[in-house]
């Protein structure tokens, strides 16, 4: 398929089609994850938090919030809930006395391992017949879209979107950390 300017096969049109599908897909994935979590006392978002800890190791609440691209407050509530369930614990942070590291407990690691095995089986069913190369391309495209939309989100909201005037030299643009993928979907 060629990509022409403005036509039905243009990158712009195709990008709109991708974006139109993302929200319903996200909600469907969250519902499927929550069905899998039934009876555990966890939501899909809380499971994403636990998965971030499983894949990236102990983190502070602000680091987890950046990884999940969420405000700190809901992440703190999730940490509090997971602590109450005995799935995570706060441990001293040698780099910052007032911001403890949050890590999975042995029970939390066991829960995440069981969930990951179950999800892997489901993903094998869902992806049956989809070439790995297509999945890799999808990841590259989604990563690129994420980078571009994060950049748009950082732009000055007072500036019209068509005005792409450079910022004044005295106001440099602060770099924005790109979070590592968590491997989980959910809010």
mmCIF file of C-alpha atoms in Angstrom:
data_model
loop_
_atom_site.group_PDB
_atom_site.id
_atom_site.type_symbol
_atom_site.label_atom_id
_atom_site.label_comp_id
_atom_site.label_asym_id
_atom_site.label_seq_id
_atom_site.Cartn_x
_atom_site.Cartn_y
_atom_site.Cartn_z
ATOM 1 C CA UNK A 1 0.000 0.000 0.000
ATOM 2 C CA UNK A 2 1.358 3.407 -0.895
ATOM 3 C CA UNK A 3 1.131 6.343 1.457
ATOM 4 C CA UNK A 4 -0.069 9.453 -0.353
ATOM 5 C CA UNK A 5 -0.870 12.864 1.046
ATOM 6 C CA UNK A 6 -4.490 13.217 2.159
ATOM 7 C CA UNK A 7 -5.924 10.101 0.480
ATOM 8 C CA UNK A 8 -7.509 7.058 2.084
ATOM 9 C CA UNK A 9 -4.098 5.402 2.149
ATOM 10 C CA UNK A 10 -2.217 8.453 3.461
ATOM 11 C CA UNK A 11 -0.211 8.231 6.655
ATOM 12 C CA UNK A 12 -2.527 10.852 8.176
ATOM 13 C CA UNK A 13 -5.690 8.881 7.390
ATOM 14 C CA UNK A 14 -4.129 5.624 8.537
ATOM 15 C CA UNK A 15 -2.937 7.268 11.768
ATOM 16 C CA UNK A 16 -6.482 8.443 12.473
ATOM 17 C CA UNK A 17 -7.677 4.874 11.968
ATOM 18 C CA UNK A 18 -5.030 3.610 14.409
ATOM 19 C CA UNK A 19 -6.034 6.221 16.989
ATOM 20 C CA UNK A 20 -9.745 5.451 16.540
ATOM 21 C CA UNK A 21 -9.021 1.828 17.400
ATOM 22 C CA UNK A 22 -6.702 2.404 20.362
ATOM 23 C CA UNK A 23 -9.258 3.508 22.955
ATOM 24 C CA UNK A 24 -11.755 0.681 22.287
ATOM 25 C CA UNK A 25 -8.876 -1.801 22.159
ATOM 26 C CA UNK A 26 -7.476 -0.451 25.428
ATOM 27 C CA UNK A 27 -10.863 -0.758 27.139
ATOM 28 C CA UNK A 28 -11.332 -4.288 25.785
ATOM 29 C CA UNK A 29 -7.883 -5.338 27.019
ATOM 30 C CA UNK A 30 -8.617 -3.818 30.444
ATOM 31 C CA UNK A 31 -11.898 -5.758 30.651
ATOM 32 C CA UNK A 32 -10.113 -8.991 29.674
ATOM 33 C CA UNK A 33 -7.373 -8.383 32.268
ATOM 34 C CA UNK A 34 -9.944 -7.553 34.950
ATOM 35 C CA UNK A 35 -11.806 -10.769 34.130
ATOM 36 C CA UNK A 36 -8.521 -12.634 34.596
ATOM 37 C CA UNK A 37 -8.018 -10.813 37.922
ATOM 38 C CA UNK A 38 -11.497 -11.624 39.269
ATOM 39 C CA UNK A 39 -11.223 -12.727 42.873
ATOM 40 C CA UNK A 40 -7.690 -11.394 43.362
ATOM 41 C CA UNK A 41 -8.723 -7.998 44.731
ATOM 42 C CA UNK A 42 -6.644 -6.288 42.030
ATOM 43 C CA UNK A 43 -7.602 -3.964 39.199
ATOM 44 C CA UNK A 44 -5.862 -3.877 35.830
ATOM 45 C CA UNK A 45 -4.056 -0.684 36.844
ATOM 46 C CA UNK A 46 -2.822 -2.185 40.093
ATOM 47 C CA UNK A 47 -1.631 -5.199 38.144
ATOM 48 C CA UNK A 48 0.266 -2.856 35.782
ATOM 49 C CA UNK A 49 1.983 -1.407 38.853
ATOM 50 C CA UNK A 50 2.968 -4.876 40.061
ATOM 51 C CA UNK A 51 4.180 -5.789 36.591
ATOM 52 C CA UNK A 52 6.356 -2.661 36.479
ATOM 53 C CA UNK A 53 7.935 -3.762 39.758
ATOM 54 C CA UNK A 54 8.355 -7.312 38.439
ATOM 55 C CA UNK A 55 10.011 -6.192 35.211
ATOM 56 C CA UNK A 56 12.014 -3.193 36.472
ATOM 57 C CA UNK A 57 12.716 -3.979 40.093
ATOM 58 C CA UNK A 58 12.167 -1.769 43.143
ATOM 59 C CA UNK A 59 11.108 1.808 42.377
ATOM 60 C CA UNK A 60 9.937 4.842 44.286
ATOM 61 C CA UNK A 61 6.326 5.937 43.899
ATOM 62 C CA UNK A 62 7.366 8.932 41.728
ATOM 63 C CA UNK A 63 9.423 6.610 39.492
ATOM 64 C CA UNK A 64 6.467 4.239 39.181
ATOM 65 C CA UNK A 65 4.187 7.158 38.320
ATOM 66 C CA UNK A 66 6.572 8.247 35.543
ATOM 67 C CA UNK A 67 6.833 4.666 34.244
ATOM 68 C CA UNK A 68 3.041 4.333 34.123
ATOM 69 C CA UNK A 69 2.632 7.934 32.883
ATOM 70 C CA UNK A 70 0.184 8.703 35.691
ATOM 71 C CA UNK A 71 -0.060 11.196 38.511
ATOM 72 C CA UNK A 72 1.635 10.156 41.718
ATOM 73 C CA UNK A 73 -1.562 10.102 43.806
ATOM 74 C CA UNK A 74 -3.337 7.163 42.132
ATOM 75 C CA UNK A 75 -0.072 5.236 42.036
ATOM 76 C CA UNK A 76 0.334 5.843 45.776
ATOM 77 C CA UNK A 77 -3.205 4.522 46.345
ATOM 78 C CA UNK A 78 -2.368 1.408 44.325
ATOM 79 C CA UNK A 79 0.823 0.928 46.348
ATOM 80 C CA UNK A 80 -1.152 1.315 49.581
ATOM 81 C CA UNK A 81 -3.712 -1.244 48.404
ATOM 82 C CA UNK A 82 -1.049 -3.726 47.257
ATOM 83 C CA UNK A 83 0.760 -3.238 50.586
ATOM 84 C CA UNK A 84 -2.473 -4.083 52.403
ATOM 85 C CA UNK A 85 -2.738 -7.269 50.338
ATOM 86 C CA UNK A 86 0.852 -8.177 51.222
ATOM 87 C CA UNK A 87 2.001 -7.982 47.584
ATOM 88 C CA UNK A 88 4.473 -5.087 47.938
ATOM 89 C CA UNK A 89 6.515 -3.559 50.714
ATOM 90 C CA UNK A 90 8.412 -0.345 51.267
ATOM 91 C CA UNK A 91 12.118 -0.670 51.974
ATOM 92 C CA UNK A 92 14.731 1.996 52.733
ATOM 93 C CA UNK A 93 16.073 3.829 49.717
ATOM 94 C CA UNK A 94 19.818 4.454 50.025
ATOM 95 C CA UNK A 95 19.529 7.300 47.501
ATOM 96 C CA UNK A 96 16.714 9.166 49.272
ATOM 97 C CA UNK A 97 15.684 8.711 52.906
ATOM 98 C CA UNK A 98 12.207 10.199 52.486
ATOM 99 C CA UNK A 99 11.230 8.264 49.356
ATOM 100 C CA UNK A 100 11.297 4.516 50.065
ATOM 101 C CA UNK A 101 11.669 1.902 47.380
ATOM 102 C CA UNK A 102 8.600 -0.199 46.690
ATOM 103 C CA UNK A 103 9.293 -3.830 45.873
ATOM 104 C CA UNK A 104 7.330 -7.010 45.362
ATOM 105 C CA UNK A 105 7.078 -9.344 48.320
ATOM 106 C CA UNK A 106 7.514 -13.087 47.747
ATOM 107 C CA UNK A 107 3.700 -13.338 47.639
ATOM 108 C CA UNK A 108 3.590 -10.512 45.078
ATOM 109 C CA UNK A 109 6.196 -12.253 42.930
ATOM 110 C CA UNK A 110 4.194 -15.487 43.119
ATOM 111 C CA UNK A 111 0.959 -13.735 42.120
ATOM 112 C CA UNK A 112 2.672 -11.998 39.195
ATOM 113 C CA UNK A 113 4.305 -15.220 38.022
ATOM 114 C CA UNK A 114 0.948 -17.030 38.002
ATOM 115 C CA UNK A 115 -0.748 -14.133 36.184
ATOM 116 C CA UNK A 116 2.055 -13.937 33.629
ATOM 117 C CA UNK A 117 1.756 -17.659 32.853
ATOM 118 C CA UNK A 118 -1.992 -17.357 32.402
ATOM 119 C CA UNK A 119 -1.647 -14.241 30.236
ATOM 120 C CA UNK A 120 1.042 -15.888 28.100
ATOM 121 C CA UNK A 121 -1.350 -18.721 27.294
ATOM 122 C CA UNK A 122 -4.054 -16.203 26.363
ATOM 123 C CA UNK A 123 -1.661 -14.210 24.195
ATOM 124 C CA UNK A 124 -0.605 -17.345 22.339
ATOM 125 C CA UNK A 125 -4.286 -17.937 21.479
ATOM 126 C CA UNK A 126 -4.913 -14.291 20.520
ATOM 127 C CA UNK A 127 -1.792 -14.062 18.369
ATOM 128 C CA UNK A 128 -2.134 -17.441 16.660
ATOM 129 C CA UNK A 129 -1.393 -16.836 12.985
ATOM 130 C CA UNK A 130 0.002 -13.328 13.504
ATOM 131 C CA UNK A 131 3.640 -13.235 12.398
ATOM 132 C CA UNK A 132 6.128 -12.044 15.026
ATOM 133 C CA UNK A 133 7.394 -9.497 12.472
ATOM 134 C CA UNK A 134 3.930 -7.883 12.400
ATOM 135 C CA UNK A 135 3.911 -7.643 16.192
ATOM 136 C CA UNK A 136 7.416 -6.105 16.118
ATOM 137 C CA UNK A 137 6.267 -3.541 13.522
ATOM 138 C CA UNK A 138 3.243 -2.706 15.663
ATOM 139 C CA UNK A 139 5.511 -2.103 18.649
ATOM 140 C CA UNK A 140 7.766 0.212 16.632
ATOM 141 C CA UNK A 141 4.803 2.201 15.342
ATOM 142 C CA UNK A 142 3.174 2.467 18.782
ATOM 143 C CA UNK A 143 6.488 3.529 20.335
ATOM 144 C CA UNK A 144 6.893 6.232 17.678
ATOM 145 C CA UNK A 145 3.310 7.441 18.134
ATOM 146 C CA UNK A 146 3.853 7.515 21.894
ATOM 147 C CA UNK A 147 6.989 9.623 21.509
ATOM 148 C CA UNK A 148 5.275 12.060 19.164
ATOM 149 C CA UNK A 149 2.145 12.415 21.307
ATOM 150 C CA UNK A 150 4.204 12.863 24.482
ATOM 151 C CA UNK A 151 6.002 15.688 22.669
ATOM 152 C CA UNK A 152 2.657 17.214 21.665
ATOM 153 C CA UNK A 153 1.400 16.905 25.242
ATOM 154 C CA UNK A 154 4.432 18.856 26.496
ATOM 155 C CA UNK A 155 3.887 21.768 24.094
ATOM 156 C CA UNK A 156 2.614 25.061 25.495
ATOM 157 C CA UNK A 157 -1.216 24.772 25.508
ATOM 158 C CA UNK A 158 -1.559 28.520 24.865
ATOM 159 C CA UNK A 159 0.132 28.141 21.468
ATOM 160 C CA UNK A 160 -2.137 27.215 18.592
ATOM 161 C CA UNK A 161 -1.272 23.777 17.167
ATOM 162 C CA UNK A 162 -0.397 25.299 13.774
ATOM 163 C CA UNK A 163 2.121 27.662 15.356
ATOM 164 C CA UNK A 164 5.361 25.745 15.742
ATOM 165 C CA UNK A 165 7.506 28.770 16.544
ATOM 166 C CA UNK A 166 10.693 27.881 18.409
ATOM 167 C CA UNK A 167 10.880 28.701 22.078
ATOM 168 C CA UNK A 168 12.949 31.624 23.231
ATOM 169 C CA UNK A 169 16.599 30.768 24.039
ATOM 170 C CA UNK A 170 16.044 31.580 27.737
ATOM 171 C CA UNK A 171 13.318 28.922 28.024
ATOM 172 C CA UNK A 172 14.906 25.636 26.961
ATOM 173 C CA UNK A 173 12.697 22.637 26.595
ATOM 174 C CA UNK A 174 13.214 20.160 29.417
ATOM 175 C CA UNK A 175 13.808 16.578 28.337
ATOM 176 C CA UNK A 176 11.000 14.166 29.107
ATOM 177 C CA UNK A 177 11.947 10.656 30.176
ATOM 178 C CA UNK A 178 10.431 7.996 28.001
ATOM 179 C CA UNK A 179 9.125 5.272 30.282
ATOM 180 C CA UNK A 180 10.060 1.698 29.665
ATOM 181 C CA UNK A 181 7.177 -0.473 28.514
ATOM 182 C CA UNK A 182 5.493 -2.220 31.394
ATOM 183 C CA UNK A 183 4.167 -5.121 29.415
ATOM 184 C CA UNK A 184 0.723 -4.558 30.951
ATOM 185 C CA UNK A 185 -2.317 -2.743 29.760
ATOM 186 C CA UNK A 186 -4.661 -1.079 32.128
ATOM 187 C CA UNK A 187 -5.645 2.011 33.953
#
